XYZ file of C-alpha atoms in Angstrom:
258
model
C 137.130 36.752 130.403
C 135.565 40.106 131.190
C 136.938 42.725 128.861
C 138.242 45.813 130.596
C 139.264 44.022 133.770
C 142.519 42.738 135.110
C 141.527 39.090 135.143
C 143.096 35.680 135.043
C 141.525 32.234 134.624
C 140.153 30.937 137.878
C 140.902 27.373 138.870
C 137.735 27.037 140.910
C 134.197 27.399 139.710
C 132.090 29.690 141.865
C 129.936 26.795 143.104
C 133.079 25.011 144.389
C 134.418 27.934 146.378
C 134.673 27.409 150.136
C 132.109 28.859 152.495
C 132.215 32.522 153.365
C 134.509 33.479 156.226
C 133.039 34.404 159.568
C 132.682 38.148 159.935
C 131.221 39.777 163.002
C 128.822 42.600 162.125
C 129.080 44.192 165.544
C 129.558 47.923 165.242
C 129.293 47.962 161.444
C 127.392 51.150 160.636
C 126.813 53.605 157.832
C 126.552 57.125 159.280
C 123.645 59.317 158.198
C 123.747 63.095 157.742
C 121.983 65.272 160.337
C 118.235 64.665 160.154
C 115.183 66.763 160.989
C 111.605 65.548 161.627
C 108.725 65.990 159.202
C 105.232 64.668 158.431
C 104.437 62.947 155.155
C 101.456 64.417 153.279
C 101.477 62.432 150.049
C 103.724 61.038 147.360
C 103.830 63.499 144.487
C 105.700 61.289 141.995
C 108.350 58.566 141.855
C 111.047 60.799 143.326
C 109.221 63.439 145.355
C 107.255 63.245 148.610
C 105.157 66.185 149.773
C 105.759 66.842 153.485
C 104.780 69.525 155.964
C 108.207 71.116 155.450
C 107.839 71.131 151.659
C 108.746 68.702 148.858
C 111.442 66.133 149.677
C 113.543 64.010 147.341
C 112.831 60.261 147.611
C 115.609 58.018 146.315
C 113.383 54.974 145.910
C 111.233 53.884 142.959
C 109.332 51.221 144.929
C 105.678 51.734 145.761
C 106.254 52.071 149.547
C 102.472 52.152 149.945
C 102.432 51.149 153.606
C 105.361 53.434 154.513
C 104.278 56.745 152.963
C 100.789 57.052 154.413
C 99.564 60.612 155.050
C 100.552 61.730 158.536
C 103.505 59.331 158.782
C 106.416 60.802 160.690
C 109.616 61.021 158.634
C 113.179 62.231 158.962
C 114.970 64.179 156.260
C 118.292 65.863 155.643
C 117.805 69.549 154.792
C 119.555 70.340 151.523
C 117.455 72.764 149.470
C 117.493 72.519 145.682
C 115.382 74.161 142.997
C 112.693 71.488 143.462
C 113.011 70.055 146.983
C 113.779 71.069 150.552
C 115.934 68.047 151.283
C 116.179 64.257 151.103
C 113.983 61.766 152.938
C 115.967 59.015 154.703
C 113.691 57.439 157.309
C 110.041 56.976 158.195
C 108.449 55.634 161.369
C 106.316 52.506 161.129
C 104.952 50.352 163.962
C 107.158 52.155 166.460
C 110.430 51.608 164.588
C 112.499 53.507 162.052
C 112.532 52.174 158.474
C 115.041 53.295 155.849
C 113.635 54.454 152.504
C 116.767 55.613 150.665
C 117.495 52.776 148.230
C 120.842 54.247 147.161
C 122.362 53.283 150.525
C 122.325 49.561 149.684
C 125.620 49.919 147.803
C 127.480 51.710 150.600
C 126.184 49.126 153.082
C 127.496 46.288 150.921
C 130.815 48.106 150.634
C 130.995 48.069 154.440
C 130.672 44.278 154.322
C 133.341 43.985 151.646
C 135.813 46.166 153.518
C 135.161 44.270 156.745
C 136.284 41.032 155.077
C 132.896 39.332 154.916
C 133.803 37.802 151.541
C 137.508 37.311 152.211
C 140.516 39.655 152.377
C 139.779 42.621 150.099
C 142.653 43.299 147.706
C 141.017 45.604 145.118
C 137.637 47.232 144.614
C 135.886 49.107 141.792
C 132.442 50.657 141.990
C 129.723 50.992 139.349
C 131.106 48.473 136.891
C 129.737 48.572 133.341
C 129.650 45.089 131.865
C 127.835 43.568 128.867
C 125.261 46.314 128.640
C 124.497 46.300 132.376
C 125.966 47.948 135.443
C 126.871 46.062 138.617
C 127.688 47.725 141.910
C 131.156 46.268 142.493
C 134.020 44.312 141.027
C 136.447 43.098 143.686
C 139.426 40.859 144.148
C 138.916 39.042 147.423
C 141.123 36.302 148.745
C 142.976 36.056 145.444
C 139.910 35.685 143.208
C 137.794 38.056 141.181
C 134.155 38.540 142.044
C 131.183 40.699 141.086
C 128.628 42.056 143.551
C 125.188 43.584 143.197
C 123.397 45.293 146.108
C 119.606 45.513 146.306
C 117.529 47.514 148.750
C 114.418 46.151 150.473
C 112.060 47.618 153.054
C 108.719 45.931 152.333
C 107.496 43.741 155.176
C 104.554 41.341 155.471
C 104.404 40.074 159.027
C 108.053 39.377 159.820
C 108.913 38.432 156.228
C 110.839 40.938 154.129
C 109.764 40.786 150.484
C 111.439 42.007 147.309
C 110.553 43.650 145.029
C 108.084 46.335 146.002
C 107.323 46.772 142.291
C 108.155 44.523 139.292
C 111.827 44.816 138.348
C 113.073 43.632 134.967
C 116.429 45.207 135.830
C 116.791 42.945 138.865
C 116.226 39.845 136.728
C 118.797 41.044 134.174
C 121.375 41.543 136.931
C 120.795 38.016 138.221
C 121.168 36.537 134.725
C 124.441 38.409 134.273
C 125.732 37.205 137.636
C 124.760 33.648 136.684
C 126.745 33.920 133.442
C 129.764 35.245 135.358
C 129.507 32.423 137.894
C 129.482 29.862 135.089
C 132.683 31.429 133.752
C 134.341 30.888 137.117
C 134.028 34.303 138.730
C 132.655 34.832 142.201
C 129.141 36.267 141.938
C 127.036 37.702 144.757
C 123.594 39.304 144.980
C 123.029 40.914 148.372
C 119.786 42.420 149.650
C 119.975 45.032 152.412
C 116.684 45.098 154.323
C 116.274 48.477 156.037
C 113.597 47.252 158.445
C 114.509 46.104 161.974
C 111.431 43.854 162.334
C 112.420 41.561 159.457
C 113.129 37.978 160.557
C 113.405 36.297 157.135
C 113.671 37.265 153.468
C 111.923 36.101 150.301
C 111.526 37.116 146.685
C 107.920 37.913 145.889
C 106.797 35.056 143.607
C 104.388 37.445 141.886
C 107.473 38.634 139.970
C 107.950 35.268 138.269
C 110.782 36.438 135.989
C 112.823 37.626 138.965
C 112.137 34.437 140.925
C 113.163 32.213 138.017
C 116.301 34.289 137.420
C 117.219 33.936 141.107
C 116.673 30.169 141.051
C 118.831 29.811 137.929
C 121.492 32.087 139.435
C 121.688 30.007 142.595
C 122.048 26.827 140.530
C 124.863 28.493 138.576
C 126.743 29.269 141.791
C 125.652 32.832 142.577
C 125.564 33.499 146.326
C 122.229 35.027 147.339
C 122.149 36.781 150.725
C 120.019 39.189 152.726
C 120.962 41.249 155.790
C 118.787 43.061 158.273
C 119.659 46.712 158.750
C 118.547 48.649 161.849
C 118.159 52.378 161.188
C 118.625 55.006 163.860
C 118.639 58.776 163.563
C 122.424 58.661 163.382
C 123.293 55.600 161.285
C 122.228 52.403 159.529
C 123.516 49.437 161.521
C 124.143 46.106 159.811
C 122.740 43.203 161.791
C 122.317 39.485 161.226
C 122.018 37.699 157.883
C 118.367 36.797 157.306
C 117.141 33.258 156.562
C 116.124 32.898 152.912
C 112.620 31.578 152.156
C 111.621 30.310 148.690
C 107.957 30.969 147.938
C 105.879 29.257 145.247
C 104.451 31.441 142.447
C 100.678 31.957 142.680
C 98.833 29.276 140.761
C 102.091 27.695 139.677
C 104.598 25.090 140.660
C 107.821 26.856 141.474
C 111.038 24.890 141.667
C 112.698 26.056 144.890
C 116.399 25.139 144.887
């Protein structure tokens, strides 16, 4: 049992739960604040981008090498602080808008939860501290308790969305925790929100072997792994189709795709 939660023994293990209910994503959007155009000059540090309008806050610790090239057109919300002129939300790449605010993955997943993607939503708690980690959501859906973690992705190679953009020990820890919860009988879900409209499939970068192995073990334990394409506009982030999942083999190694 998870201390601190209203919980009861589940009669079904997570791996035995029925398939997810059909949920149309038509019209499911996350509105954005009013945005203004800018030009990227350079990345100053992990959280600040220098632009022609001044320094902008970047809520993304990934490398974003191909997205933050000098001269790239961006879109920011003006909200001056002591250190920045506003917050960068979108950049333009290959003629499309790409979302760069990683903190919006959670609100996008909440849209899916409230739309009934995982069953009728009966209760929801955000930012759940559990066993030394923090997961995005605890929920009771369709009469069962479940834990959810949202991950942002916007790196693209060809039409394949890849995660992570930089090694993430935190991501592997989250997957191990979800696997432990699934083994205890809770629903467990890891959901990647890909803020790039040209993505046609999703994969974990096998260069991050620890993350890949944690994901493989999580899937075997009953954790549901999903990815969704998100289409940004200047007004909103629109949830589109679930993306096919591709298992890649680690370089120079023999991965064990599920």
